[in-house]
Amino acid sequence: CWFSAEHAAKDSGIAADVAKTVGLNLPLNDATKAQYEKMVTLGLGGLDKSGIAELTFKGRHG
């Protein structure tokens, strides 16, 4: 199943907003949201979740 980092960042943001309104703390969501947002900033938003490896292993995306 392919789901872009750009869409994941958007959905993680929605989850964070909803959690905040009901007083929930979602640290894993916050961490993944930050990674997806970083991917988008670096121009990797079109990659799926496996693209997170590009943040760790620079230059691996061909």
PDB file of N, CA and C in Angstrom:
ATOM      1  N   CYS A   1       0.840  -1.177   0.000  1.00  0.00           N
ATOM      2  CA  CYS A   1       0.000   0.000   0.000  1.00  0.00           C
ATOM      3  C   CYS A   1       0.890   1.247   0.000  1.00  0.00           C
ATOM      4  N   TRP A   2       0.706   2.123  -0.962  1.00  0.00           N
ATOM      5  CA  TRP A   2       1.515   3.333  -1.074  1.00  0.00           C
ATOM      6  C   TRP A   2       0.726   4.516  -0.540  1.00  0.00           C
ATOM      7  N   PHE A   3       1.347   5.273   0.351  1.00  0.00           N
ATOM      8  CA  PHE A   3       0.739   6.464   0.941  1.00  0.00           C
ATOM      9  C   PHE A   3       1.861   7.465   1.119  1.00  0.00           C
ATOM     10  N   SER A   4       1.786   8.599   0.442  1.00  0.00           N
ATOM     11  CA  SER A   4       2.900   9.545   0.424  1.00  0.00           C
ATOM     12  C   SER A   4       3.162  10.173   1.789  1.00  0.00           C
ATOM     13  N   ALA A   5       4.411  10.565   1.978  1.00  0.00           N
ATOM     14  CA  ALA A   5       4.800  11.254   3.208  1.00  0.00           C
ATOM     15  C   ALA A   5       4.028  12.564   3.353  1.00  0.00           C
ATOM     16  N   GLU A   6       3.751  13.213   2.230  1.00  0.00           N
ATOM     17  CA  GLU A   6       2.980  14.457   2.274  1.00  0.00           C
ATOM     18  C   GLU A   6       1.593  14.224   2.868  1.00  0.00           C
ATOM     19  N   HIS A   7       0.932  13.159   2.432  1.00  0.00           N
ATOM     20  CA  HIS A   7      -0.387  12.835   2.980  1.00  0.00           C
ATOM     21  C   HIS A   7      -0.283  12.381   4.436  1.00  0.00           C
ATOM     22  N   ALA A   8       0.758  11.632   4.754  1.00  0.00           N
ATOM     23  CA  ALA A   8       0.948  11.176   6.133  1.00  0.00           C
ATOM     24  C   ALA A   8       1.184  12.360   7.067  1.00  0.00           C
ATOM     25  N   ALA A   9       1.944  13.357   6.611  1.00  0.00           N
ATOM     26  CA  ALA A   9       2.178  14.553   7.424  1.00  0.00           C
ATOM     27  C   ALA A   9       0.862  15.281   7.680  1.00  0.00           C
ATOM     28  N   LYS A  10       0.041  15.393   6.630  1.00  0.00           N
ATOM     29  CA  LYS A  10      -1.257  16.057   6.772  1.00  0.00           C
ATOM     30  C   LYS A  10      -2.138  15.308   7.767  1.00  0.00           C
ATOM     31  N   ASP A  11      -2.245  13.998   7.602  1.00  0.00           N
ATOM     32  CA  ASP A  11      -3.096  13.206   8.483  1.00  0.00           C
ATOM     33  C   ASP A  11      -2.575  13.190   9.918  1.00  0.00           C
ATOM     34  N   SER A  12      -1.263  13.153  10.081  1.00  0.00           N
ATOM     35  CA  SER A  12      -0.678  13.205  11.427  1.00  0.00           C
ATOM     36  C   SER A  12      -0.977  14.543  12.088  1.00  0.00           C
ATOM     37  N   GLY A  13      -1.000  15.600  11.288  1.00  0.00           N
ATOM     38  CA  GLY A  13      -1.360  16.919  11.810  1.00  0.00           C
ATOM     39  C   GLY A  13      -2.804  16.968  12.279  1.00  0.00           C
ATOM     40  N   ILE A  14      -3.688  16.352  11.510  1.00  0.00           N
ATOM     41  CA  ILE A  14      -5.099  16.286  11.904  1.00  0.00           C
ATOM     42  C   ILE A  14      -5.234  15.513  13.210  1.00  0.00           C
ATOM     43  N   ALA A  15      -4.550  14.373  13.311  1.00  0.00           N
ATOM     44  CA  ALA A  15      -4.597  13.577  14.542  1.00  0.00           C
ATOM     45  C   ALA A  15      -4.079  14.378  15.729  1.00  0.00           C
ATOM     46  N   ALA A  16      -3.003  15.134  15.525  1.00  0.00           N
ATOM     47  CA  ALA A  16      -2.441  15.952  16.606  1.00  0.00           C
ATOM     48  C   ALA A  16      -3.431  17.024  17.047  1.00  0.00           C
ATOM     49  N   ASP A  17      -4.096  17.650  16.086  1.00  0.00           N
ATOM     50  CA  ASP A  17      -5.079  18.686  16.416  1.00  0.00           C
ATOM     51  C   ASP A  17      -6.253  18.112  17.202  1.00  0.00           C
ATOM     52  N   VAL A  18      -6.765  16.962  16.762  1.00  0.00           N
ATOM     53  CA  VAL A  18      -7.888  16.323  17.460  1.00  0.00           C
ATOM     54  C   VAL A  18      -7.462  15.906  18.866  1.00  0.00           C
ATOM     55  N   ALA A  19      -6.286  15.309  18.981  1.00  0.00           N
ATOM     56  CA  ALA A  19      -5.789  14.883  20.293  1.00  0.00           C
ATOM     57  C   ALA A  19      -5.671  16.067  21.241  1.00  0.00           C
ATOM     58  N   LYS A  20      -5.170  17.170  20.719  1.00  0.00           N
ATOM     59  CA  LYS A  20      -4.998  18.366  21.556  1.00  0.00           C
ATOM     60  C   LYS A  20      -6.343  18.868  22.078  1.00  0.00           C
ATOM     61  N   THR A  21      -7.372  18.828  21.231  1.00  0.00           N
ATOM     62  CA  THR A  21      -8.678  19.335  21.653  1.00  0.00           C
ATOM     63  C   THR A  21      -9.306  18.492  22.757  1.00  0.00           C
ATOM     64  N   VAL A  22      -8.933  17.211  22.837  1.00  0.00           N
ATOM     65  CA  VAL A  22      -9.495  16.352  23.879  1.00  0.00           C
ATOM     66  C   VAL A  22      -8.498  16.064  24.998  1.00  0.00           C
ATOM     67  N   GLY A  23      -7.352  16.739  24.971  1.00  0.00           N
ATOM     68  CA  GLY A  23      -6.384  16.621  26.060  1.00  0.00           C
ATOM     69  C   GLY A  23      -5.511  15.381  26.028  1.00  0.00           C
ATOM     70  N   LEU A  24      -5.341  14.786  24.853  1.00  0.00           N
ATOM     71  CA  LEU A  24      -4.484  13.602  24.740  1.00  0.00           C
ATOM     72  C   LEU A  24      -3.075  13.980  24.307  1.00  0.00           C
ATOM     73  N   ASN A  25      -2.105  13.226  24.789  1.00  0.00           N
ATOM     74  CA  ASN A  25      -0.717  13.366  24.384  1.00  0.00           C
ATOM     75  C   ASN A  25      -0.378  12.169  23.497  1.00  0.00           C
ATOM     76  N   LEU A  26       0.057  12.430  22.273  1.00  0.00           N
ATOM     77  CA  LEU A  26       0.381  11.360  21.325  1.00  0.00           C
ATOM     78  C   LEU A  26       1.838  11.491  20.879  1.00  0.00           C
ATOM     79  N   PRO A  27       2.785  11.094  21.735  1.00  0.00           N
ATOM     80  CA  PRO A  27       4.196  11.304  21.402  1.00  0.00           C
ATOM     81  C   PRO A  27       4.660  10.566  20.149  1.00  0.00           C
ATOM     82  N   LEU A  28       4.155   9.378  19.888  1.00  0.00           N
ATOM     83  CA  LEU A  28       4.567   8.660  18.679  1.00  0.00           C
ATOM     84  C   LEU A  28       4.049   9.378  17.435  1.00  0.00           C
ATOM     85  N   ASN A  29       2.816   9.848  17.484  1.00  0.00           N
ATOM     86  CA  ASN A  29       2.274  10.627  16.368  1.00  0.00           C
ATOM     87  C   ASN A  29       3.112  11.885  16.142  1.00  0.00           C
ATOM     88  N   ASP A  30       3.483  12.562  17.219  1.00  0.00           N
ATOM     89  CA  ASP A  30       4.281  13.785  17.092  1.00  0.00           C
ATOM     90  C   ASP A  30       5.638  13.499  16.456  1.00  0.00           C
ATOM     91  N   ALA A  31       6.248  12.382  16.833  1.00  0.00           N
ATOM     92  CA  ALA A  31       7.559  12.021  16.280  1.00  0.00           C
ATOM     93  C   ALA A  31       7.456  11.672  14.796  1.00  0.00           C
ATOM     94  N   THR A  32       6.444  10.890  14.431  1.00  0.00           N
ATOM     95  CA  THR A  32       6.309  10.529  13.017  1.00  0.00           C
ATOM     96  C   THR A  32       5.900  11.740  12.183  1.00  0.00           C
ATOM     97  N   LYS A  33       5.064  12.600  12.741  1.00  0.00           N
ATOM     98  CA  LYS A  33       4.671  13.827  12.040  1.00  0.00           C
ATOM     99  C   LYS A  33       5.897  14.667  11.728  1.00  0.00           C
ATOM    100  N   ALA A  34       6.801  14.791  12.681  1.00  0.00           N
ATOM    101  CA  ALA A  34       8.028  15.567  12.466  1.00  0.00           C
ATOM    102  C   ALA A  34       8.872  14.956  11.352  1.00  0.00           C
ATOM    103  N   GLN A  35       8.967  13.638  11.309  1.00  0.00           N
ATOM    104  CA  GLN A  35       9.738  12.972  10.255  1.00  0.00           C
ATOM    105  C   GLN A  35       9.096  13.199   8.883  1.00  0.00           C
ATOM    106  N   TYR A  36       7.788  13.038   8.797  1.00  0.00           N
ATOM    107  CA  TYR A  36       7.102  13.246   7.520  1.00  0.00           C
ATOM    108  C   TYR A  36       7.209  14.700   7.068  1.00  0.00           C
ATOM    109  N   GLU A  37       7.084  15.642   7.996  1.00  0.00           N
ATOM    110  CA  GLU A  37       7.222  17.053   7.644  1.00  0.00           C
ATOM    111  C   GLU A  37       8.635  17.357   7.152  1.00  0.00           C
ATOM    112  N   LYS A  38       9.635  16.730   7.762  1.00  0.00           N
ATOM    113  CA  LYS A  38      11.013  16.913   7.320  1.00  0.00           C
ATOM    114  C   LYS A  38      11.184  16.374   5.904  1.00  0.00           C
ATOM    115  N   MET A  39      10.581  15.224   5.626  1.00  0.00           N
ATOM    116  CA  MET A  39      10.643  14.669   4.274  1.00  0.00           C
ATOM    117  C   MET A  39      10.053  15.646   3.263  1.00  0.00           C
ATOM    118  N   VAL A  40       8.905  16.222   3.596  1.00  0.00           N
ATOM    119  CA  VAL A  40       8.254  17.178   2.699  1.00  0.00           C
ATOM    120  C   VAL A  40       9.165  18.385   2.477  1.00  0.00           C
ATOM    121  N   THR A  41       9.737  18.912   3.547  1.00  0.00           N
ATOM    122  CA  THR A  41      10.638  20.062   3.455  1.00  0.00           C
ATOM    123  C   THR A  41      11.833  19.768   2.552  1.00  0.00           C
ATOM    124  N   LEU A  42      12.334  18.545   2.612  1.00  0.00           N
ATOM    125  CA  LEU A  42      13.497  18.154   1.814  1.00  0.00           C
ATOM    126  C   LEU A  42      13.135  17.732   0.387  1.00  0.00           C
ATOM    127  N   GLY A  43      11.859  17.871   0.033  1.00  0.00           N
ATOM    128  CA  GLY A  43      11.437  17.501  -1.311  1.00  0.00           C
ATOM    129  C   GLY A  43      11.186  16.017  -1.495  1.00  0.00           C
ATOM    130  N   LEU A  44      11.017  15.301  -0.392  1.00  0.00           N
ATOM    131  CA  LEU A  44      10.793  13.857  -0.441  1.00  0.00           C
ATOM    132  C   LEU A  44       9.346  13.487  -0.124  1.00  0.00           C
ATOM    133  N   GLY A  45       8.451  14.464  -0.166  1.00  0.00           N
ATOM    134  CA  GLY A  45       7.063  14.232   0.210  1.00  0.00           C
ATOM    135  C   GLY A  45       6.317  13.254  -0.663  1.00  0.00           C
ATOM    136  N   GLY A  46       6.812  13.007  -1.868  1.00  0.00           N
ATOM    137  CA  GLY A  46       6.165  12.058  -2.757  1.00  0.00           C
ATOM    138  C   GLY A  46       6.508  10.610  -2.467  1.00  0.00           C
ATOM    139  N   LEU A  47       7.515  10.402  -1.609  1.00  0.00           N
ATOM    140  CA  LEU A  47       7.891   9.032  -1.248  1.00  0.00           C
ATOM    141  C   LEU A  47       6.941   8.483  -0.197  1.00  0.00           C
ATOM    142  N   ASP A  48       6.894   7.166  -0.070  1.00  0.00           N
ATOM    143  CA  ASP A  48       6.077   6.572   0.980  1.00  0.00           C
ATOM    144  C   ASP A  48       6.891   6.479   2.271  1.00  0.00           C
ATOM    145  N   LYS A  49       6.343   5.784   3.253  1.00  0.00           N
ATOM    146  CA  LYS A  49       6.989   5.721   4.569  1.00  0.00           C
ATOM    147  C   LYS A  49       8.395   5.140   4.520  1.00  0.00           C
ATOM    148  N   SER A  50       8.682   4.317   3.529  1.00  0.00           N
ATOM    149  CA  SER A  50      10.038   3.776   3.430  1.00  0.00           C
ATOM    150  C   SER A  50      11.054   4.875   3.136  1.00  0.00           C
ATOM    151  N   GLY A  51      10.594   6.014   2.658  1.00  0.00           N
ATOM    152  CA  GLY A  51      11.472   7.148   2.391  1.00  0.00           C
ATOM    153  C   GLY A  51      12.087   7.738   3.643  1.00  0.00           C
ATOM    154  N   ILE A  52      11.568   7.385   4.822  1.00  0.00           N
ATOM    155  CA  ILE A  52      12.172   7.870   6.063  1.00  0.00           C
ATOM    156  C   ILE A  52      13.626   7.415   6.143  1.00  0.00           C
ATOM    157  N   ALA A  53      13.945   6.285   5.532  1.00  0.00           N
ATOM    158  CA  ALA A  53      15.335   5.817   5.507  1.00  0.00           C
ATOM    159  C   ALA A  53      16.238   6.831   4.819  1.00  0.00           C
ATOM    160  N   GLU A  54      15.691   7.612   3.889  1.00  0.00           N
ATOM    161  CA  GLU A  54      16.480   8.634   3.197  1.00  0.00           C
ATOM    162  C   GLU A  54      16.975   9.698   4.176  1.00  0.00           C
ATOM    163  N   LEU A  55      16.242   9.909   5.255  1.00  0.00           N
ATOM    164  CA  LEU A  55      16.684  10.878   6.267  1.00  0.00           C
ATOM    165  C   LEU A  55      17.899  10.358   7.025  1.00  0.00           C
ATOM    166  N   THR A  56      18.004   9.050   7.144  1.00  0.00           N
ATOM    167  CA  THR A  56      19.108   8.421   7.867  1.00  0.00           C
ATOM    168  C   THR A  56      20.265   8.075   6.943  1.00  0.00           C
ATOM    169  N   PHE A  57      19.939   7.557   5.769  1.00  0.00           N
ATOM    170  CA  PHE A  57      20.952   7.114   4.805  1.00  0.00           C
ATOM    171  C   PHE A  57      20.883   8.015   3.578  1.00  0.00           C
ATOM    172  N   LYS A  58      21.471   9.187   3.669  1.00  0.00           N
ATOM    173  CA  LYS A  58      21.408  10.199   2.611  1.00  0.00           C
ATOM    174  C   LYS A  58      21.879   9.643   1.266  1.00  0.00           C
ATOM    175  N   GLY A  59      21.167  10.021   0.214  1.00  0.00           N
ATOM    176  CA  GLY A  59      21.557   9.651  -1.131  1.00  0.00           C
ATOM    177  C   GLY A  59      21.139   8.266  -1.581  1.00  0.00           C
ATOM    178  N   ARG A  60      20.361   7.566  -0.777  1.00  0.00           N
ATOM    179  CA  ARG A  60      19.963   6.199  -1.136  1.00  0.00           C
ATOM    180  C   ARG A  60      18.812   6.197  -2.140  1.00  0.00           C
ATOM    181  N   HIS A  61      18.036   7.279  -2.178  1.00  0.00           N
ATOM    182  CA  HIS A  61      16.909   7.347  -3.120  1.00  0.00           C
ATOM    183  C   HIS A  61      17.466   7.603  -4.512  1.00  0.00           C
ATOM    184  N   GLY A  62      17.150   6.722  -5.434  1.00  0.00           N
ATOM    185  CA  GLY A  62      17.746   6.805  -6.743  1.00  0.00           C
ATOM    186  C   GLY A  62      16.957   7.465  -7.762  1.00  0.00           C
TER     187      GLY A  62
END
